[in-house]
CSV table of C-alpha atoms and ligand atoms in Angstrom, one decimal:
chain,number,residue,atom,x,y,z
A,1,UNK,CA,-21.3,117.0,100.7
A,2,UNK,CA,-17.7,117.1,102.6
A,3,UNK,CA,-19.3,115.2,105.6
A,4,UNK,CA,-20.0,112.3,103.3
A,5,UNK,CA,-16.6,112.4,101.4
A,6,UNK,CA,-15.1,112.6,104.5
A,7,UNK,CA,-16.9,109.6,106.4
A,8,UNK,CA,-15.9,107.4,102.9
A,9,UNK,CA,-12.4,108.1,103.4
A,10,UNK,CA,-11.8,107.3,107.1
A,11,UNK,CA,-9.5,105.2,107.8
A,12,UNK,CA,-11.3,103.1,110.9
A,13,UNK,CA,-14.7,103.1,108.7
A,14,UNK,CA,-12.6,101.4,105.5
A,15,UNK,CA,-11.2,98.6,107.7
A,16,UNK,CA,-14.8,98.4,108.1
A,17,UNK,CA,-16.0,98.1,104.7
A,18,UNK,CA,-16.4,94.5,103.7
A,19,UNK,CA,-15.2,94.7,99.5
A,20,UNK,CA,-11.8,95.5,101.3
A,21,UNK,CA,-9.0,92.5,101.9
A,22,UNK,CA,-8.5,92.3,105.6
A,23,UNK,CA,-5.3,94.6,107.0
A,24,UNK,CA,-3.5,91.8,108.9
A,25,UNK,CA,0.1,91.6,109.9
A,26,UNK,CA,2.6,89.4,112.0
A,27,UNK,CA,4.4,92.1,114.0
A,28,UNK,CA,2.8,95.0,115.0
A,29,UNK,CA,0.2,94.2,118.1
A,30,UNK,CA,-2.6,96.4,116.3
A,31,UNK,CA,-3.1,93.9,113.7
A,32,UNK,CA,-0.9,91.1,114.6
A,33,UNK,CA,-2.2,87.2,114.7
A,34,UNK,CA,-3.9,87.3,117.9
A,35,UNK,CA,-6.4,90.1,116.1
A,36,UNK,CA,-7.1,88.3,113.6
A,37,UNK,CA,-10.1,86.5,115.2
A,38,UNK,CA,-11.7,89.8,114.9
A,39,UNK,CA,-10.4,90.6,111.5
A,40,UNK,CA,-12.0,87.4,109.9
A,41,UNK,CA,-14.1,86.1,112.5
A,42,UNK,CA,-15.5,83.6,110.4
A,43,UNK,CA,-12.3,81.1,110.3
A,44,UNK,CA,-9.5,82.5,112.4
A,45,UNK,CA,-11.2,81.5,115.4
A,46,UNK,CA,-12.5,78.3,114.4
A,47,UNK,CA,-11.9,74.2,115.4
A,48,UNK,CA,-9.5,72.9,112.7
A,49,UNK,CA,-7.1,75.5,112.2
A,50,UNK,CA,-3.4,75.4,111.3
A,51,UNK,CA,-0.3,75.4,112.1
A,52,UNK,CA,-0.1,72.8,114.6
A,53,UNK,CA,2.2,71.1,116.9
A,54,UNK,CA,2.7,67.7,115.9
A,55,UNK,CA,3.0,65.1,118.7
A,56,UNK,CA,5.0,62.3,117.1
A,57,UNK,CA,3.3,59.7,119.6
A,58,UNK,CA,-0.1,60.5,119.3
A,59,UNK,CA,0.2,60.4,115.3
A,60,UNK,CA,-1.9,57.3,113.9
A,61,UNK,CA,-0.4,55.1,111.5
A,62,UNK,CA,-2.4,54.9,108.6
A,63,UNK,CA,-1.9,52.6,105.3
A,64,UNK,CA,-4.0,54.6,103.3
A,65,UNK,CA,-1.3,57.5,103.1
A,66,UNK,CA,1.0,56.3,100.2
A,67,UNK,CA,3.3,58.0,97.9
A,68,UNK,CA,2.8,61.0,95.7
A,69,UNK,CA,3.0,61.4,92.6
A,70,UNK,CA,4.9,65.0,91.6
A,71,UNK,CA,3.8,65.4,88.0
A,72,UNK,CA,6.4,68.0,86.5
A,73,UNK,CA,8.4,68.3,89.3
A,74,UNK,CA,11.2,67.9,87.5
A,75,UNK,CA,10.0,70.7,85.1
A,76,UNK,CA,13.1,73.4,85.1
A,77,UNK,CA,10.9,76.3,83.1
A,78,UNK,CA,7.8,75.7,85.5
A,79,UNK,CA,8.9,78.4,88.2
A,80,UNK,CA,7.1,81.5,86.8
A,81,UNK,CA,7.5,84.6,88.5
A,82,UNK,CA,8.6,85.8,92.4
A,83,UNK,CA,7.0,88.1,94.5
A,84,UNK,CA,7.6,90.2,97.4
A,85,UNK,CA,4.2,90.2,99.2
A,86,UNK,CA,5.1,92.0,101.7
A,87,UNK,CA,5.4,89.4,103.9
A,88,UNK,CA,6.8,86.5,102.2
A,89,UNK,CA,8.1,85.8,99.0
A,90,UNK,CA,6.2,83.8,97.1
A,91,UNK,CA,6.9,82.0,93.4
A,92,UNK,CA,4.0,81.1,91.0
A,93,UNK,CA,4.2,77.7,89.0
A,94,UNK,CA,3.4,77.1,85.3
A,95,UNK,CA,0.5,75.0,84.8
A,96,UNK,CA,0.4,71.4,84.5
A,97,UNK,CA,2.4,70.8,87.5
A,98,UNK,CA,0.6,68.8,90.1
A,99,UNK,CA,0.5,65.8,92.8
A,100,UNK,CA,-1.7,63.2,93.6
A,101,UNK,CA,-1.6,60.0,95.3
A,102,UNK,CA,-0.7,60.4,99.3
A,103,UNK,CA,-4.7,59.7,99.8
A,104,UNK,CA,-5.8,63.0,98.1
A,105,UNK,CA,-9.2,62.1,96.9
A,106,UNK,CA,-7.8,63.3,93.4
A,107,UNK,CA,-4.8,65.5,91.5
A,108,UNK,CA,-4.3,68.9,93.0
A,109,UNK,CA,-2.8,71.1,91.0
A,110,UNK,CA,0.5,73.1,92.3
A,111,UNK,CA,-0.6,76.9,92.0
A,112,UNK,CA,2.7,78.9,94.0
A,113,UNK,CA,4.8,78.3,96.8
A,114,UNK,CA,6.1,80.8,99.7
A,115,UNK,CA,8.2,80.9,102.3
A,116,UNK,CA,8.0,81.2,106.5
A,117,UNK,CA,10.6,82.6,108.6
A,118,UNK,CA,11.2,85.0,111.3
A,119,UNK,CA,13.0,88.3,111.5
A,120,UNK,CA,16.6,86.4,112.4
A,121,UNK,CA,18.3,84.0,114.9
A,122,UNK,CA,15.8,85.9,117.9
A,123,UNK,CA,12.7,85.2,116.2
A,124,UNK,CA,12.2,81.6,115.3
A,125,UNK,CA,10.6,80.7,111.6
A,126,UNK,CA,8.4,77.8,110.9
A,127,UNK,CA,4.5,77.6,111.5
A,128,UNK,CA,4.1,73.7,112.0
A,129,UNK,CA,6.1,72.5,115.3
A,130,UNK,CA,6.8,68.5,115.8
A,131,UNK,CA,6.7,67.7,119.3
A,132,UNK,CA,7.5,71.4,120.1
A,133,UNK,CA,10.7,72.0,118.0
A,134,UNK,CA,10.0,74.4,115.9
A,135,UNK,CA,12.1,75.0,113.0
A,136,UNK,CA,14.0,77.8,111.3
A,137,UNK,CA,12.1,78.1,108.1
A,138,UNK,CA,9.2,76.4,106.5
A,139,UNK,CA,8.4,75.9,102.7
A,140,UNK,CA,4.4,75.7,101.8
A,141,UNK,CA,3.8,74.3,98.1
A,142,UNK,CA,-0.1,75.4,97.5
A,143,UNK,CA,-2.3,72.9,95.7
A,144,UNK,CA,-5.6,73.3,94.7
A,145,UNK,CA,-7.8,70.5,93.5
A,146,UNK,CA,-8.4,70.2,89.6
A,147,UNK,CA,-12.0,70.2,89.7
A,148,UNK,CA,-11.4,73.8,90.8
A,149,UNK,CA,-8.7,74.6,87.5
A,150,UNK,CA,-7.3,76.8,90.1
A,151,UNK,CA,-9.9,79.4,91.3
A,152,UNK,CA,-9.1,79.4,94.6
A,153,UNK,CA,-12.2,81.1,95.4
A,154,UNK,CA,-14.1,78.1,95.0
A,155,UNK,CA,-11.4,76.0,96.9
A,156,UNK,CA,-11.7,77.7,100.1
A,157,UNK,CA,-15.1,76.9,100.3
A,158,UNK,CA,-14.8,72.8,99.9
A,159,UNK,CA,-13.4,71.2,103.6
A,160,UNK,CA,-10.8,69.6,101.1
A,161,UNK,CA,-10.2,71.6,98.0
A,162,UNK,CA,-6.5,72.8,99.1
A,163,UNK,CA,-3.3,70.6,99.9
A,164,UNK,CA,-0.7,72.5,101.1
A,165,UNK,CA,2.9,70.6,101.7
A,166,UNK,CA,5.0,72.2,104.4
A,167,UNK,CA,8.6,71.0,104.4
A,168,UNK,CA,11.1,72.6,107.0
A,169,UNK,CA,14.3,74.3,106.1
A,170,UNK,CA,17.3,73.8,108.2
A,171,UNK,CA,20.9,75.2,107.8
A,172,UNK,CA,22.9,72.1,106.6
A,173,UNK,CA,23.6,70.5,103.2
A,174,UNK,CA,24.2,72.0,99.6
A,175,UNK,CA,21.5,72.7,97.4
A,176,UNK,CA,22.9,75.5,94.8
A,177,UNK,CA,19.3,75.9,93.5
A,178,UNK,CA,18.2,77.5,96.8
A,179,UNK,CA,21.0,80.1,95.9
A,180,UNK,CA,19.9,80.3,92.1
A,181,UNK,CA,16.2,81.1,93.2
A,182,UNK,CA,17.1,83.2,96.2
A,183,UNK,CA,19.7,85.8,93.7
A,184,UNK,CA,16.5,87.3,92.7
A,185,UNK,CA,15.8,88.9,95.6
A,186,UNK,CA,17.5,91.6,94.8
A,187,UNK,CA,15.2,92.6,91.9
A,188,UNK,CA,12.4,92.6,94.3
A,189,UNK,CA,13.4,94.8,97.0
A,190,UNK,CA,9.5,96.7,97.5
A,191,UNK,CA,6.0,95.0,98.7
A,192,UNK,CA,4.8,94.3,95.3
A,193,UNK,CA,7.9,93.9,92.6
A,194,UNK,CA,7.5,90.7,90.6
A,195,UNK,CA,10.2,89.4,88.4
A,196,UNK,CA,10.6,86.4,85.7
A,197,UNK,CA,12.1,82.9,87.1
A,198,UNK,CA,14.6,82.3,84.0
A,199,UNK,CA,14.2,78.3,83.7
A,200,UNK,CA,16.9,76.5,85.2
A,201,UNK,CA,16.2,74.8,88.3
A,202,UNK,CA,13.1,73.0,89.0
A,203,UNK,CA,10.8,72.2,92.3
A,204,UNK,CA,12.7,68.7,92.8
A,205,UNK,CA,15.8,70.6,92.5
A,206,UNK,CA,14.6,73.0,95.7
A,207,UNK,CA,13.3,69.4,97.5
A,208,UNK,CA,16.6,67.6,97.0
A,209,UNK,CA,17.4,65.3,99.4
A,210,UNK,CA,14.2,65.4,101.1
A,211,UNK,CA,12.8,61.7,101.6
A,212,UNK,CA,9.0,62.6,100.2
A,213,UNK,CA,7.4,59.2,101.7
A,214,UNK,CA,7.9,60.0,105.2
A,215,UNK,CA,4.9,62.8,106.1
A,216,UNK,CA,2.4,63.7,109.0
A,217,UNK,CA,-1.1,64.7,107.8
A,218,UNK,CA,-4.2,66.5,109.1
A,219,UNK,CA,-6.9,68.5,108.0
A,220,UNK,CA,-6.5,72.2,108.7
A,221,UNK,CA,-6.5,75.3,107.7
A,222,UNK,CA,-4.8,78.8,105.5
A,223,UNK,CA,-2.2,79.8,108.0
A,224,UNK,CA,-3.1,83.9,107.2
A,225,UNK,CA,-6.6,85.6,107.0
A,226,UNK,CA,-8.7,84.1,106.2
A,227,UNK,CA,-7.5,81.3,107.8
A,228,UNK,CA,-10.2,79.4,105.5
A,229,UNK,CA,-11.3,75.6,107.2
A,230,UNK,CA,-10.3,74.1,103.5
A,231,UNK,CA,-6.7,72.7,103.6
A,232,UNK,CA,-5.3,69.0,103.8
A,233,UNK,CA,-2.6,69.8,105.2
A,234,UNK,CA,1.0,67.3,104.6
A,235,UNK,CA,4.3,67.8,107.0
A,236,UNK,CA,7.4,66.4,105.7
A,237,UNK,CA,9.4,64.7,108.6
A,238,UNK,CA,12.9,65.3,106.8
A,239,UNK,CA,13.8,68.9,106.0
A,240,UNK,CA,15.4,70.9,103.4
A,241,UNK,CA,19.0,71.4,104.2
A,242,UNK,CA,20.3,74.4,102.2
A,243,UNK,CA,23.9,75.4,102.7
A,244,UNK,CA,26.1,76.8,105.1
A,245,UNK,CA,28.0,78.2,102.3
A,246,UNK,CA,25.6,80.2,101.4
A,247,UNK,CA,26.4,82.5,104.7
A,248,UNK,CA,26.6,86.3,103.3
A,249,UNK,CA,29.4,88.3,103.9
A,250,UNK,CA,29.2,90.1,107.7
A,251,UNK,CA,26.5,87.8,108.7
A,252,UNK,CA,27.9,84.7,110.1
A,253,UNK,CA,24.5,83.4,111.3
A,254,UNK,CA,23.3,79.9,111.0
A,255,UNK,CA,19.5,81.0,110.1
A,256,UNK,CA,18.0,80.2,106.9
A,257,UNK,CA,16.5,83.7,106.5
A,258,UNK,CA,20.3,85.0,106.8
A,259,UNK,CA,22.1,82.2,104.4
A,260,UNK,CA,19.0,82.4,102.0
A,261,UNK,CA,19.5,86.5,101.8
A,262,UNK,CA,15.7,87.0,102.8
A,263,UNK,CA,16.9,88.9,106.2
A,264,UNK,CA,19.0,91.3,103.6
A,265,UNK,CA,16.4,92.2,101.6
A,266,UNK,CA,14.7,93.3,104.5
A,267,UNK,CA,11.4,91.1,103.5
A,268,UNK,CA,10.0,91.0,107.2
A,269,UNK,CA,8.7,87.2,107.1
A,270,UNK,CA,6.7,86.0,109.9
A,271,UNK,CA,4.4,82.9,111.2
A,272,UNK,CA,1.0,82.6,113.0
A,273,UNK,CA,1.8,80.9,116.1
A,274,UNK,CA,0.4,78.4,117.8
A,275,UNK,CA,-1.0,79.9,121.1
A,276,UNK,CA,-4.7,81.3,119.5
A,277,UNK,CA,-5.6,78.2,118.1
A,278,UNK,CA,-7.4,76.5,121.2
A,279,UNK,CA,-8.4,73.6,118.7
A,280,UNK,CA,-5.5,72.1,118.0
A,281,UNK,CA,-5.0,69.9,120.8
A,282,UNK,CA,-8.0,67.7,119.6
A,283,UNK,CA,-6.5,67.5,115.6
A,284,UNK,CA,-5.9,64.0,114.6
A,285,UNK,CA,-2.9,63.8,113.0
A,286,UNK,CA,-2.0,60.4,111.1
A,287,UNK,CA,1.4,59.7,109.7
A,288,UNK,CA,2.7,57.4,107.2
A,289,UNK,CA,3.8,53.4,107.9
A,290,UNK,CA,7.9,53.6,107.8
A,291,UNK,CA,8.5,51.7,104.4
A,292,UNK,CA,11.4,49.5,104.4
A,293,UNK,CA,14.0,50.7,101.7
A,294,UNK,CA,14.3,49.1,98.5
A,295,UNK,CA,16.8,46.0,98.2
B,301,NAG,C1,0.5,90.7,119.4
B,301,NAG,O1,-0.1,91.8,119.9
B,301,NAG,C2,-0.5,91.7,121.3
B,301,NAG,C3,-1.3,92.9,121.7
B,301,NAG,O2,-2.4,93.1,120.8
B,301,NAG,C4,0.8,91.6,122.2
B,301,NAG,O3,0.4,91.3,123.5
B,301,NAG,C5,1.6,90.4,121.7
B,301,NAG,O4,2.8,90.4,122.3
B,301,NAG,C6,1.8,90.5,120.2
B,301,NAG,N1,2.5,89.3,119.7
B,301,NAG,C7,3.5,89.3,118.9
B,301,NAG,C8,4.0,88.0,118.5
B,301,NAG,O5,4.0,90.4,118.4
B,302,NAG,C1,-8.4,53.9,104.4
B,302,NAG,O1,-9.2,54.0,103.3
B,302,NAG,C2,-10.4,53.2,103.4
B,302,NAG,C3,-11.1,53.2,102.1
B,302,NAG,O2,-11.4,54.6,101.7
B,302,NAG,C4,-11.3,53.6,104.6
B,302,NAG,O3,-12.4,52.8,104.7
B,302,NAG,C5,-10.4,53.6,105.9
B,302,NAG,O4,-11.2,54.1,106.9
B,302,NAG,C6,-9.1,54.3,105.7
B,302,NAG,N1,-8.3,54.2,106.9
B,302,NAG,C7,-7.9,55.2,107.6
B,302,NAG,C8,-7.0,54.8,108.8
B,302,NAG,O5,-8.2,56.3,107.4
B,303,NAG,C1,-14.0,81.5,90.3
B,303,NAG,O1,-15.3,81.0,90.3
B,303,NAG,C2,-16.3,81.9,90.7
B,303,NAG,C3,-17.7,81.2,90.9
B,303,NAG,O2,-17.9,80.4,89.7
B,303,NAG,C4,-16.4,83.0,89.7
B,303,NAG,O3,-17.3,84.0,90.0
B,303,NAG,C5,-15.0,83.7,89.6
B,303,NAG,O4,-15.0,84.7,88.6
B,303,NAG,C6,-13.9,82.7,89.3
B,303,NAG,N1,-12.6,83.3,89.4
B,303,NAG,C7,-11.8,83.2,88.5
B,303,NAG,C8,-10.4,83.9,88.8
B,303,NAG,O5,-11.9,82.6,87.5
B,304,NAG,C1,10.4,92.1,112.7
B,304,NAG,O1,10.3,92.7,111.5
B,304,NAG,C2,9.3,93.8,111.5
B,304,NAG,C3,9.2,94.4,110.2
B,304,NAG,O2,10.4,94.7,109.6
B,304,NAG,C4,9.8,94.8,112.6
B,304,NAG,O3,8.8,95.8,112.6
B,304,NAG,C5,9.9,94.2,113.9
B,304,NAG,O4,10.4,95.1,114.8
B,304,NAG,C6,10.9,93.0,113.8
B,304,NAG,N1,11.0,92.4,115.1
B,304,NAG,C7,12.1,92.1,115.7
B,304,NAG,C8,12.0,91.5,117.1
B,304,NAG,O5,13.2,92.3,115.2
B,305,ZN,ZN1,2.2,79.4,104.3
């Protein structure tokens, strides 16, 4: 029956049909974020979602949010594979590499990590704001908790059963690691191409610098479809400062997304923004008691 064949293959009726991943995008207004209440209507539109802007005044000190722990951080062999999405890139982790402490209820495993930015010095990059500077980049480190032994399927449906760590990226500083992870871009130049991570530099090696006890935290939600209510979500005050040295040839810009190569490999990047979240004025964001540095 052609009719029948023909109705199955239409486009508008297989957006439609629910076994298929929601089409959702950053740039094109078809399918970009402000769609994407209709898209997954269950969470995108919903009272705790993410990214936030953080107002520094407003946060609430609170003594309960301590240290991590990063167990295997250190780990150079426990970056796995990296990914062109599509829209990000996006690096899976070796197992037994996790964090606990920073008043997670228990360890969380680290599952991948990925990257925001936006197309250049026009379009700015990072999802979380603090006190409406937003920054060029931002770096999410996806946990899941250990209960779960990563199926994230059952994670998304527990309030608490994710902990993603956002830590900004600025143009400043030296980390060579950045530049180690970032030369493999250019074996994944297609939505889809994976390659091995040789071992050789480590997630404390891509964190250098960054002063890990100084954080903002609320409870949120997936920053892409979706947009699941499920995440603890942890904001790094101090950011990543990778290397003006890194600049490529011909482009002289002081954007992340250029020094890193992402903007070469013509990866498109991108970040929900903050405007179709009607929530996120009432999000109680707590931050961490300024420690006093060791003697
Ligand atoms: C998203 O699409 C809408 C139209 O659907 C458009 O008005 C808006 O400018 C677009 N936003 C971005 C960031 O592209
Ligand atoms: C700190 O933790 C204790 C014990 O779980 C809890 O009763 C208290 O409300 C927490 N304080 C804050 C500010 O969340
Ligand atoms: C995750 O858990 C669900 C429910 O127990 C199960 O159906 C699914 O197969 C699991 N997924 C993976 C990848 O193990
Ligand atoms: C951002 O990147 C996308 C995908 O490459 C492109 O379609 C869009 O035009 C870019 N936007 C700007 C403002 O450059
Ligand atoms: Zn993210």
């Amino acid at each position: 029956d052609l009719c029948f064949l023909l109705l199955l293959i239409h486009p508008y009726l297989l957006t439609k049909l629910s076994f298929l991943p929601p089409a959702w995008c950053y740039h094109k207004p078809s399918c970009n974020d402000t769609t994407w209440p209709t898209i997954a209507a269950k969470y995108c539109s919903g009272t705790r979602q993410s990214p936030i802007n953080i107002v520094s005044a407003s946060a609430e000190l609170n003594a309960n949010l301590t240290e991590f722990t990063f167990q295997n951080y250190g780990d150079t062999s426990i970056l796995k594979k990296i990914l062109n999405t599509g829209k990000t890139v996006k690096v899976s982790l070796g197992s037994g590499v996790s964090i606990s402490g920073g008043d997670l209820s228990e360890a969380y495993d680290s599952l991948q990590f990925h990257l925001h930015w936006g197309n250049g010095s026009s379009i700015p990059g990072s999802e979380h704001t603090v006190d409406g500077k937003r920054y060029p980049m931002e770096l999410h480190i996806v946990n899941s908790k250990s209960t779960f032994n990563g199926n994230t399927t059952l994670a998304v449906k527990d309030s608490t059963g994710l902990a993603a760590l956002g830590f900004f990226i600025e143009v400043r500083g030296q980390p060579a690691s950045w530049n180690t992870l970032t030369s493999y871009l250019a074996n994944i130049r297609n939505r889809g191409d994976s390659v091995s991570i040789a071992p050789g530099i480590s997630l404390d090696d891509l964190l250098v610098g960054v002063d890990r006890s100084q954080y903002y935290r609320y409870l949120g939600s997936l920053t892409t479809p979706n947009c699941n209510e499920a995440v603890v979500w942890t904001v790094f005050k101090d950011s990543i400062k990778v290397s003006k040295d890194l600049v490529r040839p011909g482009h002289p810009e002081r954007h992340p997304a250029w020094v890193l190569g992402l903007i070469n490999a013509r990866i498109p990047g991108g970040q929900r923004s903050l405007a179709c979240i009607s929530s996120r004025i009432a999000t109680v964001i707590q931050v961490t008691l300024e420690r006093s540095k060791e003697p």
